[in-house]
Coordinates of C-alpha atoms in Angstrom, one line a residue:
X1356 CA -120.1 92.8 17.8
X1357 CA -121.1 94.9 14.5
X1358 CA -119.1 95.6 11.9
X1359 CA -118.9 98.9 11.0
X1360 CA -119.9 98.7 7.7
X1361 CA -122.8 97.3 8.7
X1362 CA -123.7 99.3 11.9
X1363 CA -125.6 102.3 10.0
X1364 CA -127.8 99.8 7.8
X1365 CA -131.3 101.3 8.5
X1366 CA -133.1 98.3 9.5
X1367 CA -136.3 99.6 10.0
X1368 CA -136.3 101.3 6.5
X1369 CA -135.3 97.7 5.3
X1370 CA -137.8 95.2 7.7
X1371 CA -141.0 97.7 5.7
X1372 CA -139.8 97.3 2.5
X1373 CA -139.7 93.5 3.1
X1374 CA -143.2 93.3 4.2
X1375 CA -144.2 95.3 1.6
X1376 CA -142.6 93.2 -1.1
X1377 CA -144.0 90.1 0.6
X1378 CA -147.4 90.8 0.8
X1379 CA -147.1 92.0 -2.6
X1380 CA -146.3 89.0 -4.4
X1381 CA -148.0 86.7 -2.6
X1382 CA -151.3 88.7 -2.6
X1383 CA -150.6 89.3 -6.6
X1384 CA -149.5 85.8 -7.6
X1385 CA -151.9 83.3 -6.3
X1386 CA -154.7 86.3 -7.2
X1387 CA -153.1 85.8 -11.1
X1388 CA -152.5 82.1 -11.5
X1389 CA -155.6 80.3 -9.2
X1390 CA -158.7 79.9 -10.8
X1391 CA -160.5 79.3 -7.7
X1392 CA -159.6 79.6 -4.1
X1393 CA -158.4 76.9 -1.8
X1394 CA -160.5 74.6 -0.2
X1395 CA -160.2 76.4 3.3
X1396 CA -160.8 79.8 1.5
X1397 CA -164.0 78.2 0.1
X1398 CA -165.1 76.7 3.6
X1399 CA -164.5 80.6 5.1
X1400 CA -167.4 81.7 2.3
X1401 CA -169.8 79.2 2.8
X1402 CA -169.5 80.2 6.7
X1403 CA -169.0 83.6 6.3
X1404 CA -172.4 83.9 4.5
X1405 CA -174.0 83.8 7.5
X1406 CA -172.0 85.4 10.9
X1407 CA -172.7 82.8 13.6
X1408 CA -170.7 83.0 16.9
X1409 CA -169.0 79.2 15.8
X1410 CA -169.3 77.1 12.8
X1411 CA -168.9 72.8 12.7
X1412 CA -165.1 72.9 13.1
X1413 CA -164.0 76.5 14.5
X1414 CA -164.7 79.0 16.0
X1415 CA -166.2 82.5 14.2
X1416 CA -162.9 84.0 13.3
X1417 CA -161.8 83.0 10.2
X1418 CA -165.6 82.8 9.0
X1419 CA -166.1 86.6 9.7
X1420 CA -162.7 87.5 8.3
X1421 CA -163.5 86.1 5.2
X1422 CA -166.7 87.2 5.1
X1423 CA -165.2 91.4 5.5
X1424 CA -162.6 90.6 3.0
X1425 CA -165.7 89.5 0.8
X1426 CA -167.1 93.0 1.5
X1427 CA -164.4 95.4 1.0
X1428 CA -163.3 93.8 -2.1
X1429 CA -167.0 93.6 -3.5
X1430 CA -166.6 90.0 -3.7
X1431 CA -163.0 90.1 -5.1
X1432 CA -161.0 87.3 -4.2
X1433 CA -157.7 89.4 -4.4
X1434 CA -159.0 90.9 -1.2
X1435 CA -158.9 87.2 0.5
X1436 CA -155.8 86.6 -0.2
X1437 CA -154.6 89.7 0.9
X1438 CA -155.8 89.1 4.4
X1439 CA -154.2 86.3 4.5
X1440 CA -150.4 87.9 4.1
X1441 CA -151.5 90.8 6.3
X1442 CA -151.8 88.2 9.2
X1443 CA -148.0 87.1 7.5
X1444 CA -147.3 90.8 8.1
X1445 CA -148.8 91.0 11.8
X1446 CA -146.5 88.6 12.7
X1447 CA -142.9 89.5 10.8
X1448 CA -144.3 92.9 12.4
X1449 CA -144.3 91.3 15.8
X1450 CA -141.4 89.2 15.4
X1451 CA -139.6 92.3 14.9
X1452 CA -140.9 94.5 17.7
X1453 CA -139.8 92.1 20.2
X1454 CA -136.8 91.2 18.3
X1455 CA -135.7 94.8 18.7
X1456 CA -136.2 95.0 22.7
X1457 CA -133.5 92.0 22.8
X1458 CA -131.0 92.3 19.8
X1459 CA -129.7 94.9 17.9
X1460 CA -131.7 96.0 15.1
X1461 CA -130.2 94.0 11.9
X1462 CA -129.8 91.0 14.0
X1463 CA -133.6 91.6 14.4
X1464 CA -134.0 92.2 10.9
X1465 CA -132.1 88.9 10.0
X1466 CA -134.4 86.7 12.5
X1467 CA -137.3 88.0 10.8
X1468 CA -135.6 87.4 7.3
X1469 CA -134.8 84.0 7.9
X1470 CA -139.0 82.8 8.5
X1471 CA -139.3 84.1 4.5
X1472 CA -137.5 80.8 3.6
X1473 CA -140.0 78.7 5.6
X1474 CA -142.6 77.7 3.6
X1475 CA -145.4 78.3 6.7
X1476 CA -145.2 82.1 5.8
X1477 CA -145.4 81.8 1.9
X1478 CA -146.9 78.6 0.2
X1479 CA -148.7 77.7 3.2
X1480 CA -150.2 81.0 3.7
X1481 CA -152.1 81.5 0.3
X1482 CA -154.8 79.6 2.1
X1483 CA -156.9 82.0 3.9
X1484 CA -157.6 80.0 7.2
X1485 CA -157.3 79.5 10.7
X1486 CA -153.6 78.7 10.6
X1487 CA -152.7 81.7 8.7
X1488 CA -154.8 83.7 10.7
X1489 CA -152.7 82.2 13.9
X1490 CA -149.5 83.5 12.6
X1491 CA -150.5 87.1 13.0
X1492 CA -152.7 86.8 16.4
X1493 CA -149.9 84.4 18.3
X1494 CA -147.0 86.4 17.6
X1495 CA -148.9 90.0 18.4
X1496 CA -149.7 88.1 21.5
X1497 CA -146.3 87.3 22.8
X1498 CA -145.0 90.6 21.9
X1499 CA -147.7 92.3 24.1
X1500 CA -147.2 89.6 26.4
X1501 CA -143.9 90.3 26.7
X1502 CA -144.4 93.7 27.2
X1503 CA -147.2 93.7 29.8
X1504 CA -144.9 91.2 31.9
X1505 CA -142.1 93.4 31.6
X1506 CA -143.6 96.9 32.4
X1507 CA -147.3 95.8 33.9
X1508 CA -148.7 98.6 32.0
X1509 CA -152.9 98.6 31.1
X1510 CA -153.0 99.0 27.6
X1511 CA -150.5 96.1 27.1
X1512 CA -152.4 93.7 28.9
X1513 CA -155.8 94.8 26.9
X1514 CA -153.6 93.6 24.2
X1515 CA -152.5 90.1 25.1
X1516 CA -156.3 89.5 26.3
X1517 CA -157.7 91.4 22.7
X1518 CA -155.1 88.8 20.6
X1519 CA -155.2 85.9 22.9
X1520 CA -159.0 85.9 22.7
X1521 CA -159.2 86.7 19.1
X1522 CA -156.0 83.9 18.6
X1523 CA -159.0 80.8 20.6
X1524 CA -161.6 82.4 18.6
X1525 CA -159.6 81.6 14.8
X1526 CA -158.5 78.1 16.4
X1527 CA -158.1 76.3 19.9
X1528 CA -155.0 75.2 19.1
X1529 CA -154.0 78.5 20.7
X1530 CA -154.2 76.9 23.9
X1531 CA -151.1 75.4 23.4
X1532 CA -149.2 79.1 23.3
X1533 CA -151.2 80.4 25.9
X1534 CA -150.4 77.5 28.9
X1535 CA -146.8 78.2 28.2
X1536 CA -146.9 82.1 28.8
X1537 CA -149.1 81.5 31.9
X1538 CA -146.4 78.9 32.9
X1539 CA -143.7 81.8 32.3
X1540 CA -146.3 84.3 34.5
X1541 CA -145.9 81.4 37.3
X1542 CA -142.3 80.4 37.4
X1543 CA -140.4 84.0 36.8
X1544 CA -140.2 86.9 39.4
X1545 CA -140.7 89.7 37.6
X1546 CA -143.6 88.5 35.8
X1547 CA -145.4 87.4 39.4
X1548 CA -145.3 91.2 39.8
X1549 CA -148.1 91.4 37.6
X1550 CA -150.3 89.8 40.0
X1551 CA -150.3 92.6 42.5
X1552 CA -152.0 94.5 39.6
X1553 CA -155.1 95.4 38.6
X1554 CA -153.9 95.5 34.8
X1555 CA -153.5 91.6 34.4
X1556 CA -156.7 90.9 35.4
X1557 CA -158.8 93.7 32.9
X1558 CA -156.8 91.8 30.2
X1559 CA -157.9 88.4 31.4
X1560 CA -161.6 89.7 31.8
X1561 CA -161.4 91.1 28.0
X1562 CA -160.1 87.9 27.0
X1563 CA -163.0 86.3 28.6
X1564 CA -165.5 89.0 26.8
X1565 CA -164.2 87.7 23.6
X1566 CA -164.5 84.3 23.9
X1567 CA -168.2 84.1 25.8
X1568 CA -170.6 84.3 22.8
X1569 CA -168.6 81.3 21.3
X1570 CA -168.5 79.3 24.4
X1571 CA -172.6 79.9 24.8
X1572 CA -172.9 78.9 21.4
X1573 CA -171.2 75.6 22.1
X1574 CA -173.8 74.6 24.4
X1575 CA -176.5 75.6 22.2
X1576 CA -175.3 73.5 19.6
X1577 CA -173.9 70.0 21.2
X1578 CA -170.0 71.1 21.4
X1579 CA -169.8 70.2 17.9
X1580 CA -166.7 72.0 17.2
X1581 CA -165.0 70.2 20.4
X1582 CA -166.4 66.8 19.4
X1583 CA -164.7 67.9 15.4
X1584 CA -161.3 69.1 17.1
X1585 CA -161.2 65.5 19.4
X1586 CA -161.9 63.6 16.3
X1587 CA -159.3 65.1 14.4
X1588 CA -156.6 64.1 16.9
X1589 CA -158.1 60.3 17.9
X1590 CA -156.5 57.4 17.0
X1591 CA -156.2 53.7 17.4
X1592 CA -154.9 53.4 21.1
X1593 CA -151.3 51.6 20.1
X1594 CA -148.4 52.1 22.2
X1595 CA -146.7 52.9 18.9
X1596 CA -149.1 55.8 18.1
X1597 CA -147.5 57.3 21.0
X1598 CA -144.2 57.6 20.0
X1599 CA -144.4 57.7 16.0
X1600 CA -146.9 60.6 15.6
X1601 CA -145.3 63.2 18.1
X1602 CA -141.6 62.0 16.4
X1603 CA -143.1 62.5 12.8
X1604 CA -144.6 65.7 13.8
X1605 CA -141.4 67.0 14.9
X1606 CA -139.5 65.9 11.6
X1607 CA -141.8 68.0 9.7
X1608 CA -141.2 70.8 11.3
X1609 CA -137.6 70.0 11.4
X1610 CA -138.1 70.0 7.9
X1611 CA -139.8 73.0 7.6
X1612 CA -136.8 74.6 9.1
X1613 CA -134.0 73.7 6.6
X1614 CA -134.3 76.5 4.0
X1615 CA -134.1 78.8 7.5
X1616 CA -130.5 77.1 8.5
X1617 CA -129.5 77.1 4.2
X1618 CA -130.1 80.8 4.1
X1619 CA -128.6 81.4 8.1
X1620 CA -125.3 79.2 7.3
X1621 CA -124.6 81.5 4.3
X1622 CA -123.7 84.5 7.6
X1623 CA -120.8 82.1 8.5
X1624 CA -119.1 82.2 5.3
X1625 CA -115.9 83.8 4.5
X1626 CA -112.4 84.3 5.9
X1627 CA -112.7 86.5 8.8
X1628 CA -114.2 84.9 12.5
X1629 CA -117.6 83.9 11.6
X1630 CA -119.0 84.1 15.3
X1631 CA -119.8 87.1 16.9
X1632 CA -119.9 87.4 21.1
X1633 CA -123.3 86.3 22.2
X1634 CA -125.6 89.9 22.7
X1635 CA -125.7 90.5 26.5
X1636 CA -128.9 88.9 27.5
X1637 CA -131.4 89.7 30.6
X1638 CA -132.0 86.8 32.5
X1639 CA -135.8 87.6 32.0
X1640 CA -135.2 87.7 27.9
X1641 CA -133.6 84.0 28.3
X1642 CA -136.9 82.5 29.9
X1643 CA -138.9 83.9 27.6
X1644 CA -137.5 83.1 24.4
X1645 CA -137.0 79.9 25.0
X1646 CA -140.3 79.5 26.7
X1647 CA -142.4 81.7 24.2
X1648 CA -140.3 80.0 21.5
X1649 CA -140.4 76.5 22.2
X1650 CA -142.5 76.0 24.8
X1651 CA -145.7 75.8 22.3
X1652 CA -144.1 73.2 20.4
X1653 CA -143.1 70.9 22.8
X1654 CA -145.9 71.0 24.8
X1655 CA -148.0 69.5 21.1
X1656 CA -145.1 67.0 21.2
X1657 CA -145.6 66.1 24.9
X1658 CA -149.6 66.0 24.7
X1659 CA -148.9 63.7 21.5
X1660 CA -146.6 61.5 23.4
X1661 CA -148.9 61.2 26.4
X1662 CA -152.4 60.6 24.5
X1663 CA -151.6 59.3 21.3
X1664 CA -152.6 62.1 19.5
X1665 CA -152.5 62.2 15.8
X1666 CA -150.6 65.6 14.4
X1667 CA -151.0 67.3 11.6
X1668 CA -147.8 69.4 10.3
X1669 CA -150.0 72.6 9.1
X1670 CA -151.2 72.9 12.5
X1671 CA -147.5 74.0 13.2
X1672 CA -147.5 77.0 11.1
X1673 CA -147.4 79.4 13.9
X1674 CA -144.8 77.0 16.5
X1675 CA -141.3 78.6 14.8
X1676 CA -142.2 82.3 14.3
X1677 CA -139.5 83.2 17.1
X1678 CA -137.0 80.2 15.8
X1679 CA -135.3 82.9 13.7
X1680 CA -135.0 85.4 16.7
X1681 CA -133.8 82.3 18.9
X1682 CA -130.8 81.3 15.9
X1683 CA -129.4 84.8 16.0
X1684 CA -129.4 85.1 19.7
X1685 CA -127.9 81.8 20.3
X1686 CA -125.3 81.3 17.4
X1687 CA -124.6 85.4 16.7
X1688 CA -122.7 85.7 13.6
X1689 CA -120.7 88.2 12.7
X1690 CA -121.5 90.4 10.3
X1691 CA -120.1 91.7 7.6
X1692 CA -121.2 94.0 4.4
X1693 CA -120.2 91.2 1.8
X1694 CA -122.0 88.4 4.1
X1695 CA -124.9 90.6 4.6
X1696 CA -125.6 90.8 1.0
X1697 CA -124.8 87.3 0.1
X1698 CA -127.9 87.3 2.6
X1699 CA -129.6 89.7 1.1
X1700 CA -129.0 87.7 -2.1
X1701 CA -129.8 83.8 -1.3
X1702 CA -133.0 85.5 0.2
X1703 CA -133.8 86.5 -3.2
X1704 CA -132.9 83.6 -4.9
X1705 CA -134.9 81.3 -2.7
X1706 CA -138.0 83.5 -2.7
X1707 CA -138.0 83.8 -6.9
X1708 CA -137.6 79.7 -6.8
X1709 CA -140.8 79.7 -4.8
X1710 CA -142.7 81.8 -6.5
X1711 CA -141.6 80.6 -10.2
X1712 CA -142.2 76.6 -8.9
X1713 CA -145.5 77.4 -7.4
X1714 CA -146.5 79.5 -10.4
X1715 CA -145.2 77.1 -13.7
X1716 CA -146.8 74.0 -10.9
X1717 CA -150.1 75.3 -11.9
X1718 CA -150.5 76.6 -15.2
X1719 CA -148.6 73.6 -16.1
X1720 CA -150.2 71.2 -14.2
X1721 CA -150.8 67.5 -15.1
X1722 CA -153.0 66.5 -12.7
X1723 CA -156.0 67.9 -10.9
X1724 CA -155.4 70.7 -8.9
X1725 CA -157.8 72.8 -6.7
X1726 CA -156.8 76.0 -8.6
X1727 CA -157.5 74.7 -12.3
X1728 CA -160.8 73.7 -10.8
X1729 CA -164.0 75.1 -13.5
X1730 CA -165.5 76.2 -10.0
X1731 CA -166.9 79.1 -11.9
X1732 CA -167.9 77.5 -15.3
X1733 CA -170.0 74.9 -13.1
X1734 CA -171.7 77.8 -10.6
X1735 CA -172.4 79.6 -13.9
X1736 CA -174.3 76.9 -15.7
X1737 CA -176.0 75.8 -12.7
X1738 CA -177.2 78.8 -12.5
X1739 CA -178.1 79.6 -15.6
X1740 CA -180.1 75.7 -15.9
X1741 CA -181.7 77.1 -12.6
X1742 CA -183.3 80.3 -13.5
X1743 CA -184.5 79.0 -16.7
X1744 CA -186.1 76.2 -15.2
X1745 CA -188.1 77.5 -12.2
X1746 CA -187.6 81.8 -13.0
X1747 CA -186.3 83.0 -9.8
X1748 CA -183.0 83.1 -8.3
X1749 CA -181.0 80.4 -6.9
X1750 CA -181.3 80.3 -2.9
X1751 CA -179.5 77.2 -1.9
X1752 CA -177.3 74.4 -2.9
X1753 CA -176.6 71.6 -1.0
X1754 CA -173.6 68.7 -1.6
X1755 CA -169.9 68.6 0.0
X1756 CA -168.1 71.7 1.0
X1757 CA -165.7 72.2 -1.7
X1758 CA -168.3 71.8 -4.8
X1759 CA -171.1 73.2 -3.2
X1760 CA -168.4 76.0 -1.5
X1761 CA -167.7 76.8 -5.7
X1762 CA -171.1 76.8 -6.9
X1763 CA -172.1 79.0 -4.3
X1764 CA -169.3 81.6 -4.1
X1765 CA -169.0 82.0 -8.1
X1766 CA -172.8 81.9 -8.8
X1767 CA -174.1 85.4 -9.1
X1768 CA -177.1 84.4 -6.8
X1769 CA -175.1 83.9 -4.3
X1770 CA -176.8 80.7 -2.6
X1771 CA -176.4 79.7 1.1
X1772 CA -174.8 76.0 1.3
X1773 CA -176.2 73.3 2.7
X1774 CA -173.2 71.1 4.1
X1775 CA -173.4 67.6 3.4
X1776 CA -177.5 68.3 4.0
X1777 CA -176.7 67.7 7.4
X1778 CA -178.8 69.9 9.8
X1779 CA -175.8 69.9 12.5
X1780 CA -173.1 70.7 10.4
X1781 CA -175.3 73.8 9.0
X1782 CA -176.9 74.6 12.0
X1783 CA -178.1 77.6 9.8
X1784 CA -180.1 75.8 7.4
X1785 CA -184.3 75.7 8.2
X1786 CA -185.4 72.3 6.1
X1787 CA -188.8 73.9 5.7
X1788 CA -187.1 77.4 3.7
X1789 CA -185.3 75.4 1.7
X1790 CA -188.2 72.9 0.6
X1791 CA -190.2 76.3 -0.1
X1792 CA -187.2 78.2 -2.2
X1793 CA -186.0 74.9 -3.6
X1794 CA -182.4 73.9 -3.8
X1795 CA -179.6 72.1 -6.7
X1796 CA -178.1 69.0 -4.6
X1797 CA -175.0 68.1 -5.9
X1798 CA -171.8 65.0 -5.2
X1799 CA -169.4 63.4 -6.5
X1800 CA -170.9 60.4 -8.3
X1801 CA -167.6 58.5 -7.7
X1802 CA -168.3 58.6 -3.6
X1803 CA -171.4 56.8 -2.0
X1804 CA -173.7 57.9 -4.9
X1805 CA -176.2 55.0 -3.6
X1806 CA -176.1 56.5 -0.1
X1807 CA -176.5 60.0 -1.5
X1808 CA -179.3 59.5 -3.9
X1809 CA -181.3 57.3 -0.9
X1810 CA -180.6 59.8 1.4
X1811 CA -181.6 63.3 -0.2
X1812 CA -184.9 61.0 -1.9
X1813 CA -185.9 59.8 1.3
X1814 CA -186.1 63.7 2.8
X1815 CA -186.7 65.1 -0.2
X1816 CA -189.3 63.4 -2.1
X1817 CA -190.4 66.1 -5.0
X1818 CA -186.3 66.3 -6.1
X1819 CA -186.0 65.8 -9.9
X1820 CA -184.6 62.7 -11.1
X1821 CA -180.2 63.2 -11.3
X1822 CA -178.0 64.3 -13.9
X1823 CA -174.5 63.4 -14.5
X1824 CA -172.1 66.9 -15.9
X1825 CA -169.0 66.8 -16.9
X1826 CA -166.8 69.9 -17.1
X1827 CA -163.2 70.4 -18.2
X1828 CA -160.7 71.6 -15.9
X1829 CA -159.0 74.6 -16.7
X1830 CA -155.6 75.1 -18.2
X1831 CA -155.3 71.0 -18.9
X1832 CA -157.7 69.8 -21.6
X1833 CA -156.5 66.2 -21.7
X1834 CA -157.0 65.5 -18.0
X1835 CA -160.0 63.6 -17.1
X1836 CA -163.1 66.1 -17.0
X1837 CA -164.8 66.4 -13.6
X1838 CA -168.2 65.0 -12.9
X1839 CA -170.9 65.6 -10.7
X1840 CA -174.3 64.7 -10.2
X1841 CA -176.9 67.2 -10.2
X1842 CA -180.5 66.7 -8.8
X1843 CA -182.9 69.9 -8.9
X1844 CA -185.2 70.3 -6.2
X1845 CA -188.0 72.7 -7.5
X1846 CA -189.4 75.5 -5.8
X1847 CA -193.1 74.8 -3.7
X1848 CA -195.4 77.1 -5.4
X1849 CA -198.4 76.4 -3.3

């Protein structure tokens, strides 16, 4: 099935390299040519502030992460956006463990290759959120999963409990992998085996341990991140909602996919047979591929099409990490040294268009863009107006997520955010601390200022009349400048 000339490439040797290179440049580049994190990296500070067992629209996970990249970094945010392609890692990682217990090695190698091309393990992944963190934890759950089912040993099933739990616990969403695989547990007759063992049953009780505090907090605090997640997906009831949203949904990640097939077609060229015989295949590796692989994603399509639920394509980041594994072991291609390095090559090519676009996108950029955003300058003379105000350092700020989120990551104080000054949504926040330390409320003056201005007079009565800033956005000088409004509530010095 191998040429020769291929046969003694050393795969493994190869597959590190690639991670290494990976989480290289994608940790080094956004770190070089952002300004200020994305929005979702901003959110993961304001939570991470303060480690609660849930926040208003996930679960702990992605909070705490943040919050120890924040630590070992000493509040560098190269460190954040290194976590984020180490869960890209976990799961190339993963891929190609279980890629290896099915194919030959470089075919493994290839169906890990081909998910560099889709942009849910590049572009997508600079954001440091729960998403990117379900890249990692879904596919070092099927791997584990795959292995416990197989062999029915402990410490495999301690896995898929540890990475299914920690997988609910960065996003629900996960539920949606994890019905499938029980499916696979039900319906195939070596993995019933596992039933008659103690094993799967210590992994489904550590699961359980993991996700407990979170599901006590939800009752403590009104199921707000449920009532978040339901909202998210509602929409008008129309017979047409449920057909158009699952459809659209699967475009996108059809879409998605196209660089994947570009970069896979290039194995097929030349003038010897391009196909390969088909890898011998267990019975048992059949069902779960295509369950594992595609079972995920068409069970979001099928919940779509049955309730009308309203898709989002980020939310199917981690739905095609095994769709590389699945081309090669379906439509095997034989290989060759001169098709292996035209591979090798397009691979390259692809990746260095990425990086360049995303790069010369913003530090050229004509129009507002989260990473040209003067996060910084603002935190700095907020700040700054602060301590020379009222003498003491700044202790809160309260506004929307994303300028709030700036002020209070780049200010060297440090605050704690109040969200939106809404006690549900910052379920951290005691009204009478921050009347006693004082706050700087801040909004967009272009969005509900009446309703803003009533609102934070009404509750806070000694807040000091607003101010309108204006700051210019990095890189682009001719672009309109940003402006906020700015009310100082002073410290009570009684």
């Amino acid at each position: 099935m191998i040429n020769h000339s291929v046969k003694p490439f050393p795969a493994e040797r190869w597959l590190y390299l690639f991670v290494f290179l990976h989480v290289f440049f994608w940790t080094l580049i956004p770190a070089w040519v952002r300004y200020t994190l994305p929005m979702d990296a901003i959110e993961g500070t304001i939570w991470g502030h303060q480690l609660v067992w849930g926040y208003d629209k996930n679960p702990f996970l992605n909070a705490w992460l943040t919050r120890l990249a924040l630590f070992l970094g000493d509040g560098s945010v190269w460190v954040i956006y290194l976590f984020s392609q180490l869960s890209v890692a976990a799961c190339f990682w993963a891929v190609w463990k279980l890629g290896k217990k099915i194919l030959p090695p470089v075919y493994a190698l290839i169906g890990v290759m081909l998910l560099e091309s889709m942009q849910y393990y590049n572009l997508h992944a600079i954001d440091f959120n729960d998403n990117t963190l379900e890249l990692g934890l879904w596919a070092l759950t099927i791997l584990y999963f795959y292995q416990a089912t197989l062999h029915n040993k402990l410490l495999d099933w301690l896995l898929t409990g540890l990475f299914a739990g920690l997988g609910m616990m960065a996003k629900y969403y996960t539920a949606v992998l994890l019905i499938p695989l029980a499916f696979f547990l039900l319906i195939n007759r070596t993995a019933r085996q596992s039933f008659k063992s103690k094993n799967i049953y210590l992994g489904l009780l550590l699961f359980i341990i993991i996700i407990l505090p979170h599901t006590i907090w939800l009752f403590l605090h009104d199921f707000i991140t449920i009532d978040y997640a339901v909202e998210r997906v509602s929409s008008p009831p129309t017979l047409l909602n449920h057909l158009q949203f699952p459809l659209h949904f699967a475009w996108q990640q059809c879409e998605v996919l196209l660089p994947a097939l570009l970069l896979f077609s290039i194995l097929f060229l030349g003038k010897k047979p391009f196909l390969a015989a088909r890898p011998p295949l267990a019975a048992f590796d059949k069902a779960f591929l295509l369950i594992a692989g595609f079972g995920p994603f068409l069970m979001t399509i099928l919940l779509s099409a049955i309730f009308g639920m309203k898709l989002r394509a980020g939310w199917g980041q981690p739905l095609l990490s095994l769709w590389g594994i699945l081309l090669v072991t379906w439509i095997t291609p034989r290989l060759t040294r001169e098709r292996f390095t035209a591979f090798i090559v397009l691979l390259v090519v692809l990746s260095t268009v990425m990086i360049s676009v995303y790069s010369i996108a913003l530090i050229r950029a004509k129009k507002p863009s989260s990473a040209n955003f003067p996060g910084e300058i603002i935190a700095r003379e907020l700040t700054q107006q602060w301590e020379q105000r009222y003498h003491t350092p700044l202790t809160y700020v309260a506004g929307p997520r994303w300028l709030a989120g700036n002020i209070a990551f780049y200010s060297k104080d440090q605050p704690t955010v109040y969200i939106d000054w809404d006690n549900k949504v910052s379920s951290w926040i005691d009204e009478s601390k921050v009347r006693q330390a004082g706050a700087i409320f801040v909004w967009d003056p272009t969005e509900a200022i009446q309703r803003s201005e009533k609102e934070i007079r009404a509750r806070f009565q000694t807040v000091g009349p607003t101010e309108i800033m204006h700051f210019m956005w990095m890189r682009n000088k001719t672009m309109e400048p940003v402006e906020i409004s700015v009310a100082f509530l002073p410290p009570n010095q009684e």
